[in-house]
Amino acid sequence: MPIRLNENAEVVAMIKQGLKEKNGYCPCRREQIEDNKCICKEFREQMADPDFEGYCHCMLYYKSKE
Ligand code: SF4
């Protein structure tokens, strides 16, 4: 289950800045709740899903199947 950062360094810098401004909460979501703290619940579940391949909601991370 390899996880990597987006290959676009500008996207990574932008999302990381957003995370900083939101104190670690997902910059792509409005609600500042525990589930939306990076790494958010949605992506944790996607990481655990053997059939999932793709970016997290914000496109900071990419998960490959193998
Ligand atoms: S894993 Fe991605 S979608 Fe989830 S909080 Fe972090 S940046 Fe946002």
Coordinates of C-alpha atoms and ligand atoms in Angstrom, one line a residue:
M1 CA 0.0 0.0 0.0
P2 CA 2.5 2.7 -1.0
I3 CA 1.5 6.2 -0.3
R4 CA 3.3 9.1 -1.8
L5 CA 3.0 12.9 -2.1
N6 CA 1.5 14.4 -5.2
E7 CA 4.1 14.6 -7.9
N8 CA 3.3 18.3 -8.4
A9 CA 5.4 20.2 -5.8
E10 CA 3.3 23.3 -6.2
V11 CA 0.2 21.4 -5.2
V12 CA 2.0 19.9 -2.2
A13 CA 3.2 23.3 -1.1
M14 CA -0.3 24.8 -1.5
I15 CA -2.0 22.1 0.5
K16 CA 0.7 22.1 3.2
Q17 CA 0.2 25.9 3.6
G18 CA -3.5 25.3 3.8
L19 CA -3.0 22.7 6.5
K20 CA -0.8 25.1 8.5
E21 CA -3.4 27.8 8.3
K22 CA -6.1 25.4 9.5
N23 CA -4.0 24.0 12.3
G24 CA -3.8 20.5 10.7
Y25 CA -7.4 20.2 9.7
C26 CA -8.1 19.4 6.1
P27 CA -7.9 22.6 4.0
C28 CA -10.5 21.2 1.5
R29 CA -13.2 20.8 4.1
R30 CA -15.2 23.3 6.1
E31 CA -15.8 21.4 9.3
Q32 CA -12.9 21.4 11.8
I33 CA -13.8 18.0 13.4
E34 CA -11.5 15.2 14.5
D35 CA -12.4 13.2 11.3
N36 CA -11.0 16.0 9.2
K37 CA -7.6 16.2 10.8
C38 CA -4.9 15.2 8.3
I39 CA -4.6 12.3 7.6
C40 CA -8.4 12.5 7.6
K41 CA -10.8 9.6 8.2
E42 CA -11.8 9.3 4.6
F43 CA -8.2 8.8 3.4
R44 CA -7.4 6.4 6.3
E45 CA -10.3 4.3 5.1
Q46 CA -9.1 4.5 1.5
M47 CA -5.6 3.5 2.6
A48 CA -7.1 0.5 4.3
D49 CA -9.2 -0.4 1.2
P50 CA -7.2 -2.9 -1.0
D51 CA -9.3 -1.8 -4.0
F52 CA -8.7 1.9 -3.7
E53 CA -6.1 3.6 -5.8
G54 CA -5.9 7.4 -6.2
Y55 CA -5.5 10.8 -4.5
C56 CA -6.9 11.9 -1.2
H57 CA -9.6 14.5 -1.4
C58 CA -7.2 17.4 -1.4
M59 CA -4.8 15.6 -3.8
L60 CA -1.9 15.9 -1.3
Y61 CA -1.4 12.1 -1.2
Y62 CA -1.6 9.4 -3.7
K63 CA -2.1 5.7 -2.8
S64 CA -1.2 3.0 -5.2
K65 CA -2.5 -0.6 -4.9
E66 CA 1.0 -2.1 -4.9
Ligands
SF4_1 S1 -5.3 13.2 3.7 FE1 -5.7 14.7 2.1 S2 -7.9 15.0 2.1 FE2 -7.3 14.1 4.0 S3 -7.0 15.8 5.4 FE3 -5.0 15.3 4.5 S4 -4.8 16.6 2.8 FE4 -7.0 16.6 3.3

